[in-house]
Amino acid sequence: MRVPLSWLREYVEVPADAAPEDILAALVSVGFEEEDVHGFDLTGPIVVGRVVSFEPEPQSNGKTIRWCQVDVGEANGGVRGIVCGASNFFEGDKVVVTLPGAVLPGPFPIAARKTYGHVSDGMIASAKELGLGDEHSGILRLTELGLDSDEDAPVGADAIALLGLDDAAIDVNVTPDRGYALSVRGIAREYSHATGAAFRDPGLREFEELEHPATGFDVAVDDRAPIRGRVGATEFAVRVVSGVDPSRPTPPWMVARLTLAGIRSLGILIDITNYVMVELGNPIHGYDLDKLTGGITVRRATPGEKLTTLDGKERTLDGEDLLITDESGPIGLAGVMGGGTTEMTDATRNVLIEAAIFDTVTIARTARRHKLPSEASRRFERGVDPLLPFVAARRVADLMVELAGGTLEPVGGALFGEVFLEAIDLPRGFVAGLIGVDYTDHEVVSALETIGAEVTETDAGYEVIPPSWRPDLTDKWTLAEEVARIHGLDRVPSVLPTAPSGRGLTDAQKGRRRVSNALAAAGFVETPSFPFTTRDSNDLHGSASGEELPSVKIANPLDGQAPYLRRSLVPGLLQVAHRNVSRGLTDLALFEVGAVFVPESGKQYGTATVPPLAVRPDDATLAELHASIPPQPRHVAVLVAGNAAPKKPGQVAVAADLSDVFAAVAAIASAAGVDIEIAQTRRAALHPGRAAALTVGGVEVGYAGELHPEVSAAADLAGRVLVAEIDLDAVLAHAGERVVVASLSGYPAATQDVSLVVPASVTAGALASALSEGAGSLLESLRLVDDYRGSGVPEGSKSLTFALRFRADDRTLTAAEASEAKLAGVAVAAERFGAVIRD
């Protein structure tokens, strides 16, 4: 929220010497987050000048410039010669002249310089060059701002002060629960809370129509399908101003304030409605009264109904959308954007002013559904003070009378809703117990009264009625937070709570942390990514065959090209790898631990009922909610690309290969406390012959291998890309609740090798399993060291060599015992696969 300081000073006593940083510091002390300080970034001399004369001079490039004589006042050197490329001004016009030494936003310093055969002694400025708007086709004529008299704009006067360009704006971040602060009124009130400065509430203007509202214009609310039982509009006030002149210029002070607030000037009528919205926080809409047909009715849209909004887009409406309608049909999306058919234009002469209170949920859903965030929806979806609409409508009307020459008519309309502010019971001592500060009763009461609450003492404590502009104050906890905020969060002690006994991380959480730490220790970098992807990626990486799988589609995705929740972590790692490679980081070892979403085929997910807030759902409701979402197991995935070891003196670069991804799988298995077996398989996304199935206890829990070259190329990744993905929940379930570390034997090992000739179709993993089973408990480790298919090996066969290590817990093994265990393993391999020892 941007607030010009001159505007802020109208409603709160800000010291004249207070810098923007001082004001931001005060607001930070009451819980706001500072963003920035904005200004026009101008340095003088910038003065008012009068065009005495000019001579058009055609140039060889086809452009015509004007050699102007401009009077900038005796104190500034009298008449100066200035070259200007614009042609929208006349002799006698008053303009803004930037003299040598001035600096415009950019920064763009001004100096006397030779151009087009003349020495231009300054520059005549446009509105864009001064930071007052986007208009750059011509220079700024002060007569267009109503500043053509010598009294209003004397020649030689400081144009920076005249146009309000010496103002600055503070910018603070407003959280969703504090919508009242999206206004000068709200920020001024908070500055008063922080400093004790006197506050003048612009929302307390007294008007006769607050007691006796204007009548004669029909207004009705016909909400037959309220969301969660809340009617779409509870307050609705309209006023009529006739005879306005939309061609009148917006005063420079208003243009400057709106510009600093981040709002573009669009003409006097629209500027007034925007000005009051920023001032009070109640969005206002103006209609061209002569374009309306009959009265106004607020109703829900008919599904499929059409409306063309002010941005020129035709929108298909939903049954939840709240509409402003007349007898001709929809004329606006309530609280979001008006319709094009009743827009105020340069031809508007009579204006209908609308100020209302709309349901927050309705406005938020409509703005998101139509991807149409606006300044109005931003305020309505956070909550607007229900006591403001009549004040805001009258404020707009008064400004249109004053600045646009209109006449306030007695005709109007009003709908009142009961503004019921429920009292909150605040037990005595509750605030001190919750916050940890020994607040006195006086401090508690004074803080609540400072924010505008009504406090009544009771036997048990206090009965507190929150102010109308604070819908976020709903219980004793939020009241306690206000007391802490007003008296300073620096008083809250920094004390770590004592964890209750028996609590802490679950076994699954500990297991996931062990796995993450093990991968990080092995040199992998964790790269969490968004869980959104495409259907094709889900099909390719979520199944072995690449078949079409059920996927969860997001109703309102952040990225329309990736509207599905992921079934695999690999697509996210590929995106991260692509981003890194595009920035020159080609040697990658990445991992991610996260949830995937695996809906069951044919099952519909979602729930039609939403449990109420502030009430714990019962077991049946919780069961229904859990059943309404798909299974979300946690997976771990790794990706390796580029070089596993870089080139350095005495060593060539070592490219990453399958052994690196298998080492990652081994690290995961070790951290989880399980044995993961590797066997050859086929997957659509992996290179044929370089894909492995990962199993634990005979159950497949994941895969590893080299990506198919076409898949790597589609991700713009050159060279070999190795990946692995494991169902971490399934692995940890196999590990059980406790991982027991094996004891180490103090006796020496006996090592032997064995080479077995088997049919080429027999996998190394299957042969290793047979050897291990036959060798028994003496076999400590088994490792494949060679795969030979050449001379001396029959056609269709291969020779696999394994390194075996034997060890006993209670004695030193003899060579005979080791050989006996080895041959027992060979016997099992021979029985299953016809394996024979290679000579």
Short mmCIF file of C-alpha atoms in Angstrom, two decimals, residues 420-426 454 462-466 474-475 479:
data_model
loop_
_atom_site.label_atom_id
_atom_site.label_comp_id
_atom_site.label_asym_id
_atom_site.label_seq_id
_atom_site.Cartn_x
_atom_site.Cartn_y
_atom_site.Cartn_z
CA PHE A 420 -23.89 -6.60 14.21
CA LEU A 421 -20.55 -6.67 15.97
CA GLU A 422 -20.47 -9.64 18.31
CA ALA A 423 -18.88 -9.08 21.70
CA ILE A 424 -15.83 -11.16 22.64
CA ASP A 425 -15.19 -12.36 26.19
CA LEU A 426 -11.63 -11.67 27.25
CA GLU A 454 -15.44 -0.82 23.06
CA TYR A 462 -13.81 -7.83 29.83
CA GLU A 463 -16.43 -7.79 27.12
CA VAL A 464 -14.90 -6.38 23.95
CA ILE A 465 -16.76 -5.17 20.86
CA PRO A 466 -14.23 -4.82 18.00
CA THR A 474 -12.90 -12.67 16.17
CA ASP A 475 -11.74 -14.19 19.47
CA LEU A 479 -7.39 -9.49 20.88
#
